[in-house]
GROMACS .gro file of N, CA and C in nm:
model
  528
    1UNK      N    1   7.934   0.621   0.131
    1UNK     CA    2   7.884   0.727   0.150
    1UNK      C    3   7.734   0.745   0.119
    2UNK      N    4   7.668   0.825   0.231
    2UNK     CA    5   7.500   0.778   0.229
    2UNK      C    6   7.463   0.897   0.110
    3UNK      N    7   7.366   0.857   0.002
    3UNK     CA    8   7.291   0.980  -0.058
    3UNK      C    9   7.186   1.033  -0.001
    4UNK      N   10   7.182   1.172   0.013
    4UNK     CA   11   7.092   1.232   0.067
    4UNK      C   12   6.983   1.278  -0.029
    5UNK      N   13   6.866   1.284   0.021
    5UNK     CA   14   6.759   1.271  -0.055
    5UNK      C   15   6.652   1.403   0.021
    6UNK      N   16   6.573   1.468  -0.048
    6UNK     CA   17   6.459   1.551  -0.009
    6UNK      C   18   6.356   1.468   0.064
    7UNK      N   19   6.280   1.501   0.183
    7UNK     CA   20   6.192   1.450   0.226
    7UNK      C   21   6.042   1.532   0.239
    8UNK      N   22   5.944   1.516   0.187
    8UNK     CA   23   5.865   1.607   0.231
    8UNK      C   24   5.810   1.645   0.371
    9UNK      N   25   5.782   1.774   0.380
    9UNK     CA   26   5.749   1.784   0.519
    9UNK      C   27   5.713   1.945   0.526
   10UNK      N   28   5.613   1.951   0.580
   10UNK     CA   29   5.498   2.092   0.580
   10UNK      C   30   5.618   2.211   0.630
   11UNK      N   31   5.700   2.188   0.730
   11UNK     CA   32   5.765   2.271   0.831
   11UNK      C   33   5.916   2.318   0.747
   12UNK      N   34   5.956   2.185   0.654
   12UNK     CA   35   6.107   2.235   0.584
   12UNK      C   36   6.094   2.336   0.446
   13UNK      N   37   6.003   2.264   0.353
   13UNK     CA   38   6.031   2.347   0.247
   13UNK      C   39   5.904   2.306   0.144
   14UNK      N   40   5.964   2.360   0.029
   14UNK     CA   41   5.868   2.347  -0.068
   14UNK      C   42   5.918   2.187  -0.180
   15UNK      N   43   5.806   2.073  -0.152
   15UNK     CA   44   5.820   1.993  -0.211
   15UNK      C   45   5.720   1.911  -0.257
   16UNK      N   46   5.599   2.029  -0.293
   16UNK     CA   47   5.504   1.952  -0.347
   16UNK      C   48   5.537   1.876  -0.465
   17UNK      N   49   5.636   1.963  -0.584
   17UNK     CA   50   5.648   1.925  -0.740
   17UNK      C   51   5.687   1.757  -0.742
   18UNK      N   52   5.789   1.766  -0.573
   18UNK     CA   53   5.882   1.646  -0.590
   18UNK      C   54   5.821   1.519  -0.531
   19UNK      N   55   5.722   1.546  -0.466
   19UNK     CA   56   5.625   1.425  -0.405
   19UNK      C   57   5.504   1.415  -0.411
   20UNK      N   58   5.413   1.487  -0.480
   20UNK     CA   59   5.299   1.444  -0.532
   20UNK      C   60   5.310   1.443  -0.661
   21UNK      N   61   5.294   1.332  -0.713
   21UNK     CA   62   5.291   1.305  -0.828
   21UNK      C   63   5.176   1.286  -0.893
   22UNK      N   64   5.090   1.375  -0.937
   22UNK     CA   65   4.917   1.346  -0.979
   22UNK      C   66   4.926   1.325  -1.114
   23UNK      N   67   4.845   1.286  -1.206
   23UNK     CA   68   4.811   1.291  -1.342
   23UNK      C   69   4.739   1.445  -1.346
   24UNK      N   70   4.810   1.534  -1.381
   24UNK     CA   71   4.744   1.667  -1.415
   24UNK      C   72   4.675   1.661  -1.562
   25UNK      N   73   4.681   1.581  -1.600
   25UNK     CA   74   4.589   1.586  -1.750
   25UNK      C   75   4.464   1.528  -1.718
   26UNK      N   76   4.409   1.450  -1.585
   26UNK     CA   77   4.296   1.409  -1.594
   26UNK      C   78   4.210   1.499  -1.548
   27UNK      N   79   4.112   1.493  -1.640
   27UNK     CA   80   3.974   1.613  -1.579
   27UNK      C   81   3.834   1.528  -1.564
   28UNK      N   82   3.768   1.574  -1.457
   28UNK     CA   83   3.618   1.497  -1.434
   28UNK      C   84   3.476   1.605  -1.475
   29UNK      N   85   3.447   1.569  -1.589
   29UNK     CA   86   3.299   1.656  -1.603
   29UNK      C   87   3.210   1.586  -1.605
   30UNK      N   88   3.049   1.669  -1.585
   30UNK     CA   89   2.959   1.588  -1.581
   30UNK      C   90   2.858   1.629  -1.659
   31UNK      N   91   2.861   1.677  -1.767
   31UNK     CA   92   2.807   1.786  -1.846
   31UNK      C   93   2.838   1.772  -1.996
   32UNK      N   94   2.724   1.765  -2.083
   32UNK     CA   95   2.743   1.730  -2.230
   32UNK      C   96   2.821   1.838  -2.302
   33UNK      N   97   2.876   1.801  -2.419
   33UNK     CA   98   2.947   1.943  -2.484
   33UNK      C   99   2.836   2.008  -2.524
   34UNK      N  100   2.711   1.969  -2.596
   34UNK     CA  101   2.647   2.072  -2.670
   34UNK      C  102   2.605   2.198  -2.580
   35UNK      N  103   2.636   2.183  -2.425
   35UNK     CA  104   2.548   2.291  -2.354
   35UNK      C  105   2.691   2.424  -2.357
   36UNK      N  106   2.780   2.417  -2.378
   36UNK     CA  107   2.899   2.487  -2.415
   36UNK      C  108   2.872   2.605  -2.470
   37UNK      N  109   2.915   2.721  -2.417
   37UNK     CA  110   2.851   2.846  -2.442
   37UNK      C  111   2.988   2.905  -2.554
   38UNK      N  112   3.040   2.946  -2.474
   38UNK     CA  113   3.187   2.979  -2.478
   38UNK      C  114   3.302   2.901  -2.378
   39UNK      N  115   3.450   2.923  -2.433
   39UNK     CA  116   3.565   2.855  -2.352
   39UNK      C  117   3.617   2.995  -2.267
   40UNK      N  118   3.655   2.957  -2.155
   40UNK     CA  119   3.710   3.057  -2.030
   40UNK      C  120   3.861   3.011  -2.017
   41UNK      N  121   3.918   3.106  -2.015
   41UNK     CA  122   4.074   3.078  -1.952
   41UNK      C  123   4.122   3.191  -1.858
   42UNK      N  124   4.152   3.112  -1.743
   42UNK     CA  125   4.151   3.187  -1.618
   42UNK      C  126   4.344   3.226  -1.626
   43UNK      N  127   4.409   3.322  -1.622
   43UNK     CA  128   4.530   3.310  -1.574
   43UNK      C  129   4.537   3.350  -1.445
   44UNK      N  130   4.584   3.256  -1.349
   44UNK     CA  131   4.569   3.284  -1.195
   44UNK      C  132   4.704   3.250  -1.127
   45UNK      N  133   4.764   3.364  -1.042
   45UNK     CA  134   4.876   3.356  -0.956
   45UNK      C  135   4.845   3.333  -0.811
   46UNK      N  136   4.946   3.282  -0.754
   46UNK     CA  137   4.943   3.289  -0.588
   46UNK      C  138   5.066   3.345  -0.578
   47UNK      N  139   5.016   3.448  -0.467
   47UNK     CA  140   5.134   3.551  -0.432
   47UNK      C  141   5.114   3.573  -0.299
   48UNK      N  142   5.278   3.595  -0.229
   48UNK     CA  143   5.264   3.620  -0.050
   48UNK      C  144   5.278   3.771  -0.069
   49UNK      N  145   5.273   3.799   0.085
   49UNK     CA  146   5.223   4.004   0.105
   49UNK      C  147   5.346   4.050   0.041
   50UNK      N  148   5.467   4.011  -0.002
   50UNK     CA  149   5.556   4.109  -0.113
   50UNK      C  150   5.551   4.095  -0.243
   51UNK      N  151   5.406   4.033  -0.247
   51UNK     CA  152   5.424   4.045  -0.410
   51UNK      C  153   5.512   3.926  -0.463
   52UNK      N  154   5.563   3.837  -0.400
   52UNK     CA  155   5.640   3.748  -0.512
   52UNK      C  156   5.565   3.642  -0.537
   53UNK      N  157   5.594   3.591  -0.648
   53UNK     CA  158   5.478   3.462  -0.695
   53UNK      C  159   5.559   3.318  -0.621
   54UNK      N  160   5.411   3.257  -0.572
   54UNK     CA  161   5.467   3.135  -0.525
   54UNK      C  162   5.442   2.999  -0.634
   55UNK      N  163   5.555   2.944  -0.687
   55UNK     CA  164   5.521   2.867  -0.798
   55UNK      C  165   5.488   2.705  -0.709
   56UNK      N  166   5.535   2.667  -0.611
   56UNK     CA  167   5.528   2.509  -0.569
   56UNK      C  168   5.420   2.513  -0.479
   57UNK      N  169   5.313   2.461  -0.553
   57UNK     CA  170   5.204   2.462  -0.498
   57UNK      C  171   5.095   2.408  -0.625
   58UNK      N  172   4.970   2.345  -0.577
   58UNK     CA  173   4.876   2.312  -0.680
   58UNK      C  174   4.724   2.336  -0.662
   59UNK      N  175   4.653   2.342  -0.756
   59UNK     CA  176   4.525   2.396  -0.712
   59UNK      C  177   4.430   2.294  -0.742
   60UNK      N  178   4.324   2.256  -0.672
   60UNK     CA  179   4.232   2.168  -0.720
   60UNK      C  180   4.103   2.264  -0.727
   61UNK      N  181   4.035   2.243  -0.835
   61UNK     CA  182   3.897   2.359  -0.855
   61UNK      C  183   3.802   2.241  -0.886
   62UNK      N  184   3.669   2.328  -0.864
   62UNK     CA  185   3.553   2.249  -0.866
   62UNK      C  186   3.472   2.357  -0.941
   63UNK      N  187   3.423   2.334  -1.071
   63UNK     CA  188   3.324   2.432  -1.151
   63UNK      C  189   3.151   2.405  -1.156
   64UNK      N  190   3.108   2.490  -1.069
   64UNK     CA  191   2.948   2.484  -1.001
   64UNK      C  192   2.871   2.567  -1.090
   65UNK      N  193   2.742   2.529  -1.098
   65UNK     CA  194   2.620   2.605  -1.154
   65UNK      C  195   2.508   2.620  -1.031
   66UNK      N  196   2.451   2.719  -1.049
   66UNK     CA  197   2.331   2.729  -0.978
   66UNK      C  198   2.217   2.710  -1.045
   67UNK      N  199   2.120   2.617  -0.999
   67UNK     CA  200   1.995   2.620  -1.103
   67UNK      C  201   1.893   2.579  -0.950
   68UNK      N  202   1.755   2.641  -0.961
   68UNK     CA  203   1.680   2.613  -0.876
   68UNK      C  204   1.735   2.646  -0.699
   69UNK      N  205   1.814   2.734  -0.714
   69UNK     CA  206   1.883   2.743  -0.589
   69UNK      C  207   1.977   2.638  -0.522
   70UNK      N  208   2.020   2.535  -0.622
   70UNK     CA  209   2.098   2.434  -0.572
   70UNK      C  210   2.226   2.449  -0.648
   71UNK      N  211   2.354   2.408  -0.576
   71UNK     CA  212   2.449   2.431  -0.610
   71UNK      C  213   2.515   2.245  -0.678
   72UNK      N  214   2.522   2.275  -0.845
   72UNK     CA  215   2.572   2.148  -0.899
   72UNK      C  216   2.664   2.158  -0.980
   73UNK      N  217   2.775   2.054  -0.981
   73UNK     CA  218   2.881   2.004  -0.999
   73UNK      C  219   2.914   1.998  -1.134
   74UNK      N  220   2.970   2.079  -1.189
   74UNK     CA  221   3.006   2.064  -1.312
   74UNK      C  222   3.152   1.954  -1.352
   75UNK      N  223   3.264   2.016  -1.286
   75UNK     CA  224   3.381   1.959  -1.330
   75UNK      C  225   3.472   2.004  -1.225
   76UNK      N  226   3.552   1.869  -1.212
   76UNK     CA  227   3.686   1.877  -1.139
   76UNK      C  228   3.836   1.877  -1.201
   77UNK      N  229   3.923   1.954  -1.167
   77UNK     CA  230   4.068   1.925  -1.210
   77UNK      C  231   4.156   1.983  -1.100
   78UNK      N  232   4.286   1.941  -1.129
   78UNK     CA  233   4.409   1.971  -1.043
   78UNK      C  234   4.526   2.006  -1.136
   79UNK      N  235   4.567   2.129  -1.114
   79UNK     CA  236   4.650   2.194  -1.189
   79UNK      C  237   4.792   2.249  -1.103
   80UNK      N  238   4.906   2.272  -1.186
   80UNK     CA  239   5.014   2.315  -1.107
   80UNK      C  240   5.063   2.441  -1.152
   81UNK      N  241   5.161   2.474  -1.162
   81UNK     CA  242   5.199   2.632  -1.232
   81UNK      C  243   5.260   2.579  -1.350
   82UNK      N  244   5.224   2.641  -1.436
   82UNK     CA  245   5.267   2.641  -1.590
   82UNK      C  246   5.375   2.742  -1.618
   83UNK      N  247   5.483   2.685  -1.586
   83UNK     CA  248   5.625   2.753  -1.637
   83UNK      C  249   5.649   2.805  -1.754
   84UNK      N  250   5.571   2.778  -1.835
   84UNK     CA  251   5.561   2.837  -1.994
   84UNK      C  252   5.478   2.964  -2.008
   85UNK      N  253   5.356   2.938  -1.935
   85UNK     CA  254   5.261   3.081  -1.923
   85UNK      C  255   5.286   3.166  -1.799
   86UNK      N  256   5.379   3.126  -1.724
   86UNK     CA  257   5.417   3.178  -1.585
   86UNK      C  258   5.271   3.226  -1.488
   87UNK      N  259   5.216   3.096  -1.462
   87UNK     CA  260   5.067   3.126  -1.411
   87UNK      C  261   5.017   3.010  -1.395
   88UNK      N  262   4.903   3.008  -1.314
   88UNK     CA  263   4.837   2.873  -1.264
   88UNK      C  264   4.725   2.869  -1.422
   89UNK      N  265   4.720   2.795  -1.515
   89UNK     CA  266   4.629   2.832  -1.634
   89UNK      C  267   4.483   2.723  -1.604
   90UNK      N  268   4.374   2.804  -1.543
   90UNK     CA  269   4.255   2.696  -1.558
   90UNK      C  270   4.158   2.723  -1.675
   91UNK      N  271   4.121   2.637  -1.739
   91UNK     CA  272   4.054   2.607  -1.866
   91UNK      C  273   3.900   2.559  -1.830
   92UNK      N  274   3.834   2.642  -1.869
   92UNK     CA  275   3.684   2.583  -1.866
   92UNK      C  276   3.594   2.606  -1.998
   93UNK      N  277   3.471   2.587  -1.960
   93UNK     CA  278   3.374   2.623  -2.062
   93UNK      C  279   3.264   2.735  -1.961
   94UNK      N  280   3.200   2.799  -2.060
   94UNK     CA  281   3.126   2.872  -2.018
   94UNK      C  282   2.984   2.849  -2.046
   95UNK      N  283   2.895   2.827  -1.948
   95UNK     CA  284   2.764   2.745  -1.998
   95UNK      C  285   2.638   2.848  -2.027
   96UNK      N  286   2.524   2.826  -2.024
   96UNK     CA  287   2.401   2.902  -2.025
   96UNK      C  288   2.357   2.939  -1.888
   97UNK      N  289   2.412   2.863  -1.804
   97UNK     CA  290   2.398   2.946  -1.643
   97UNK      C  291   2.490   2.990  -1.577
   98UNK      N  292   2.497   3.051  -1.471
   98UNK     CA  293   2.592   3.112  -1.365
   98UNK      C  294   2.670   3.007  -1.355
   99UNK      N  295   2.829   3.033  -1.374
   99UNK     CA  296   2.929   2.930  -1.318
   99UNK      C  297   3.045   3.005  -1.219
  100UNK      N  298   3.078   2.932  -1.177
  100UNK     CA  299   3.183   2.971  -1.060
  100UNK      C  300   3.268   2.875  -1.023
  101UNK      N  301   3.398   2.905  -0.944
  101UNK     CA  302   3.486   2.836  -0.916
  101UNK      C  303   3.499   2.811  -0.756
  102UNK      N  304   3.523   2.688  -0.716
  102UNK     CA  305   3.566   2.645  -0.567
  102UNK      C  306   3.726   2.643  -0.598
  103UNK      N  307   3.787   2.678  -0.531
  103UNK     CA  308   3.928   2.628  -0.549
  103UNK      C  309   4.008   2.598  -0.399
  104UNK      N  310   4.098   2.476  -0.388
  104UNK     CA  311   4.140   2.456  -0.281
  104UNK      C  312   4.307   2.426  -0.295
  105UNK      N  313   4.367   2.543  -0.213
  105UNK     CA  314   4.526   2.561  -0.246
  105UNK      C  315   4.580   2.518  -0.148
  106UNK      N  316   4.677   2.446  -0.208
  106UNK     CA  317   4.810   2.353  -0.159
  106UNK      C  318   4.943   2.422  -0.176
  107UNK      N  319   4.986   2.435  -0.067
  107UNK     CA  320   5.123   2.536  -0.093
  107UNK      C  321   5.222   2.509   0.030
  108UNK      N  322   5.354   2.574  -0.010
  108UNK     CA  323   5.444   2.578   0.053
  108UNK      C  324   5.423   2.668   0.188
  109UNK      N  325   5.449   2.617   0.329
  109UNK     CA  326   5.454   2.703   0.444
  109UNK      C  327   5.296   2.673   0.500
  110UNK      N  328   5.201   2.629   0.431
  110UNK     CA  329   5.043   2.614   0.460
  110UNK      C  330   5.046   2.478   0.536
  111UNK      N  331   4.995   2.448   0.676
  111UNK     CA  332   4.984   2.361   0.781
  111UNK      C  333   4.864   2.295   0.699
  112UNK      N  334   4.713   2.400   0.671
  112UNK     CA  335   4.599   2.314   0.618
  112UNK      C  336   4.600   2.421   0.454
  113UNK      N  337   4.505   2.333   0.379
  113UNK     CA  338   4.475   2.406   0.243
  113UNK      C  339   4.391   2.505   0.264
  114UNK      N  340   4.353   2.586   0.166
  114UNK     CA  341   4.280   2.628   0.166
  114UNK      C  342   4.207   2.654   0.074
  115UNK      N  343   4.051   2.723   0.097
  115UNK     CA  344   3.943   2.730   0.023
  115UNK      C  345   3.902   2.857  -0.026
  116UNK      N  346   3.895   2.912  -0.162
  116UNK     CA  347   3.837   3.063  -0.173
  116UNK      C  348   3.712   3.008  -0.278
  117UNK      N  349   3.656   3.075  -0.342
  117UNK     CA  350   3.571   3.113  -0.482
  117UNK      C  351   3.616   3.196  -0.545
  118UNK      N  352   3.592   3.181  -0.667
  118UNK     CA  353   3.620   3.283  -0.821
  118UNK      C  354   3.499   3.280  -0.882
  119UNK      N  355   3.430   3.443  -0.906
  119UNK     CA  356   3.367   3.471  -0.976
  119UNK      C  357   3.426   3.556  -1.103
  120UNK      N  358   3.336   3.559  -1.193
  120UNK     CA  359   3.411   3.586  -1.351
  120UNK      C  360   3.317   3.736  -1.307
  121UNK      N  361   3.416   3.891  -1.325
  121UNK     CA  362   3.358   3.984  -1.313
  121UNK      C  363   3.261   4.041  -1.451
  122UNK      N  364   3.269   3.975  -1.558
  122UNK     CA  365   3.128   3.981  -1.658
  122UNK      C  366   3.005   3.920  -1.605
  123UNK      N  367   3.017   3.818  -1.562
  123UNK     CA  368   2.895   3.751  -1.514
  123UNK      C  369   2.840   3.792  -1.379
  124UNK      N  370   2.766   3.868  -1.359
  124UNK     CA  371   2.742   3.956  -1.225
  124UNK      C  372   2.645   3.855  -1.170
  125UNK      N  373   2.635   3.739  -1.167
  125UNK     CA  374   2.543   3.635  -1.074
  125UNK      C  375   2.621   3.640  -0.933
  126UNK      N  376   2.737   3.672  -0.925
  126UNK     CA  377   2.778   3.670  -0.776
  126UNK      C  378   2.733   3.770  -0.710
  127UNK      N  379   2.644   3.871  -0.761
  127UNK     CA  380   2.614   3.965  -0.659
  127UNK      C  381   2.485   3.904  -0.579
  128UNK      N  382   2.420   3.791  -0.607
  128UNK     CA  383   2.337   3.747  -0.576
  128UNK      C  384   2.343   3.618  -0.464
  129UNK      N  385   2.512   3.614  -0.473
  129UNK     CA  386   2.560   3.457  -0.401
  129UNK      C  387   2.574   3.492  -0.248
  130UNK      N  388   2.521   3.395  -0.180
  130UNK     CA  389   2.532   3.449  -0.007
  130UNK      C  390   2.665   3.443   0.019
  131UNK      N  391   2.750   3.355  -0.013
  131UNK     CA  392   2.917   3.409   0.046
  131UNK      C  393   2.963   3.552   0.022
  132UNK      N  394   2.907   3.572  -0.098
  132UNK     CA  395   2.980   3.715  -0.154
  132UNK      C  396   2.897   3.824  -0.111
  133UNK      N  397   2.772   3.834  -0.070
  133UNK     CA  398   2.696   3.922  -0.017
  133UNK      C  399   2.732   3.941   0.159
  134UNK      N  400   2.786   3.823   0.198
  134UNK     CA  401   2.835   3.823   0.365
  134UNK      C  402   2.960   3.881   0.380
  135UNK      N  403   3.037   3.907   0.293
  135UNK     CA  404   3.148   3.982   0.285
  135UNK      C  405   3.161   4.119   0.288
  136UNK      N  406   3.222   4.221   0.359
  136UNK     CA  407   3.245   4.330   0.380
  136UNK      C  408   3.273   4.370   0.211
  137UNK      N  409   3.218   4.525   0.185
  137UNK     CA  410   3.214   4.568   0.044
  137UNK      C  411   3.343   4.565  -0.017
  138UNK      N  412   3.462   4.604   0.082
  138UNK     CA  413   3.552   4.626   0.045
  138UNK      C  414   3.663   4.504   0.036
  139UNK      N  415   3.620   4.382   0.069
  139UNK     CA  416   3.672   4.271   0.058
  139UNK      C  417   3.609   4.192  -0.056
  140UNK      N  418   3.481   4.217  -0.093
  140UNK     CA  419   3.471   4.165  -0.234
  140UNK      C  420   3.532   4.135  -0.364
  141UNK      N  421   3.650   4.257  -0.373
  141UNK     CA  422   3.690   4.248  -0.494
  141UNK      C  423   3.815   4.103  -0.490
  142UNK      N  424   3.821   4.084  -0.389
  142UNK     CA  425   3.937   4.013  -0.400
  142UNK      C  426   3.884   3.859  -0.444
  143UNK      N  427   3.741   3.806  -0.455
  143UNK     CA  428   3.737   3.722  -0.530
  143UNK      C  429   3.663   3.729  -0.650
  144UNK      N  430   3.695   3.843  -0.715
  144UNK     CA  431   3.659   3.838  -0.882
  144UNK      C  432   3.764   3.885  -0.986
  145UNK      N  433   3.756   3.763  -1.054
  145UNK     CA  434   3.864   3.771  -1.190
  145UNK      C  435   3.842   3.863  -1.279
  146UNK      N  436   3.956   3.894  -1.321
  146UNK     CA  437   3.907   4.038  -1.381
  146UNK      C  438   3.913   3.984  -1.565
  147UNK      N  439   3.774   4.006  -1.629
  147UNK     CA  440   3.786   3.980  -1.769
  147UNK      C  441   3.901   4.087  -1.849
  148UNK      N  442   3.961   4.041  -1.918
  148UNK     CA  443   4.079   4.087  -1.978
  148UNK      C  444   4.023   4.120  -2.138
  149UNK      N  445   3.999   3.999  -2.193
  149UNK     CA  446   3.949   4.009  -2.374
  149UNK      C  447   3.848   3.900  -2.390
  150UNK      N  448   3.815   3.892  -2.539
  150UNK     CA  449   3.764   3.773  -2.591
  150UNK      C  450   3.810   3.788  -2.723
  151UNK      N  451   3.826   3.672  -2.747
  151UNK     CA  452   3.912   3.639  -2.883
  151UNK      C  453   3.901   3.505  -2.938
  152UNK      N  454   3.849   3.480  -3.013
  152UNK     CA  455   3.802   3.325  -3.083
  152UNK      C  456   3.732   3.241  -3.018
  153UNK      N  457   3.598   3.282  -2.931
  153UNK     CA  458   3.535   3.177  -2.869
  153UNK      C  459   3.577   3.151  -2.714
  154UNK      N  460   3.694   3.239  -2.699
  154UNK     CA  461   3.741   3.221  -2.558
  154UNK      C  462   3.734   3.386  -2.501
  155UNK      N  463   3.713   3.375  -2.372
  155UNK     CA  464   3.669   3.459  -2.263
  155UNK      C  465   3.847   3.452  -2.178
  156UNK      N  466   3.922   3.541  -2.201
  156UNK     CA  467   4.032   3.526  -2.077
  156UNK      C  468   3.998   3.637  -1.965
  157UNK      N  469   4.040   3.561  -1.868
  157UNK     CA  470   4.041   3.684  -1.712
  157UNK      C  471   4.184   3.617  -1.638
  158UNK      N  472   4.228   3.736  -1.577
  158UNK     CA  473   4.312   3.721  -1.501
  158UNK      C  474   4.286   3.720  -1.327
  159UNK      N  475   4.339   3.685  -1.233
  159UNK     CA  476   4.323   3.683  -1.101
  159UNK      C  477   4.456   3.665  -0.993
  160UNK      N  478   4.477   3.712  -0.900
  160UNK     CA  479   4.579   3.711  -0.807
  160UNK      C  480   4.539   3.666  -0.675
  161UNK      N  481   4.588   3.571  -0.623
  161UNK     CA  482   4.553   3.488  -0.490
  161UNK      C  483   4.668   3.548  -0.387
  162UNK      N  484   4.643   3.597  -0.278
  162UNK     CA  485   4.749   3.658  -0.195
  162UNK      C  486   4.729   3.586  -0.044
  163UNK      N  487   4.805   3.490  -0.035
  163UNK     CA  488   4.828   3.391   0.084
  163UNK      C  489   4.831   3.470   0.216
  164UNK      N  490   4.868   3.618   0.200
  164UNK     CA  491   4.886   3.663   0.326
  164UNK      C  492   4.888   3.821   0.289
  165UNK      N  493   4.906   3.905   0.419
  165UNK     CA  494   4.890   4.078   0.374
  165UNK      C  495   4.782   4.160   0.382
  166UNK      N  496   4.817   4.270   0.316
  166UNK     CA  497   4.693   4.360   0.347
  166UNK      C  498   4.607   4.340   0.215
  167UNK      N  499   4.636   4.248   0.109
  167UNK     CA  500   4.580   4.219  -0.035
  167UNK      C  501   4.508   4.041   0.009
  168UNK      N  502   4.538   4.019   0.130
  168UNK     CA  503   4.457   3.896   0.161
  168UNK      C  504   4.362   3.829   0.078
  169UNK      N  505   4.352   3.712   0.011
  169UNK     CA  506   4.251   3.699  -0.049
  169UNK      C  507   4.156   3.636   0.056
  170UNK      N  508   4.026   3.614   0.023
  170UNK     CA  509   3.912   3.555   0.100
  170UNK      C  510   3.932   3.389   0.119
  171UNK      N  511   3.941   3.372   0.212
  171UNK     CA  512   3.903   3.216   0.237
  171UNK      C  513   3.848   3.165   0.311
  172UNK      N  514   3.771   3.079   0.310
  172UNK     CA  515   3.647   2.978   0.375
  172UNK      C  516   3.653   2.868   0.433
  173UNK      N  517   3.611   2.845   0.519
  173UNK     CA  518   3.572   2.708   0.577
  173UNK      C  519   3.468   2.634   0.504
  174UNK      N  520   3.539   2.566   0.408
  174UNK     CA  521   3.396   2.511   0.329
  174UNK      C  522   3.408   2.352   0.332
  175UNK      N  523   3.296   2.309   0.370
  175UNK     CA  524   3.264   2.182   0.360
  175UNK      C  525   3.153   2.129   0.190
  176UNK      N  526   3.267   2.106   0.095
  176UNK     CA  527   3.178   2.051  -0.021
  176UNK      C  528   3.103   1.936  -0.002
   0.00000   0.00000   0.00000
């Protein structure tokens, strides 16, 4: 009797957890600790148009800051759904300059990965950002993580990404 095993396929189903064995604990950062102001924790959910959570995905994110009108890289990381916290948890540092995130989403049912940008609502830098200013005013809210609370030198935010439907998040054709 031949044993059946799952095979990764873009058309059949959610196999990201089974076959993409990344070291999710590895982080790349290019900045010194002394420049940290506060910690940031972003509670992020990926949802479909029926508001159902999509857990079988992973996210790559890049933290950037703008200085002298140039985009500067700070940190890269790859995360998966955190079953304990029931969300994708992104932990960052807040710096003395304006910071934002580029995200790439890999998920079941997607033939191509998706790119988006997330800004933090209490850091109003995004009002000057060229990507943000090009969007219709009614769509801009889909890029802003909501500030929830400040506790023990950590700012907590929440954001939902919708892959489709009337609440669909803003996705870009981004060449980093």
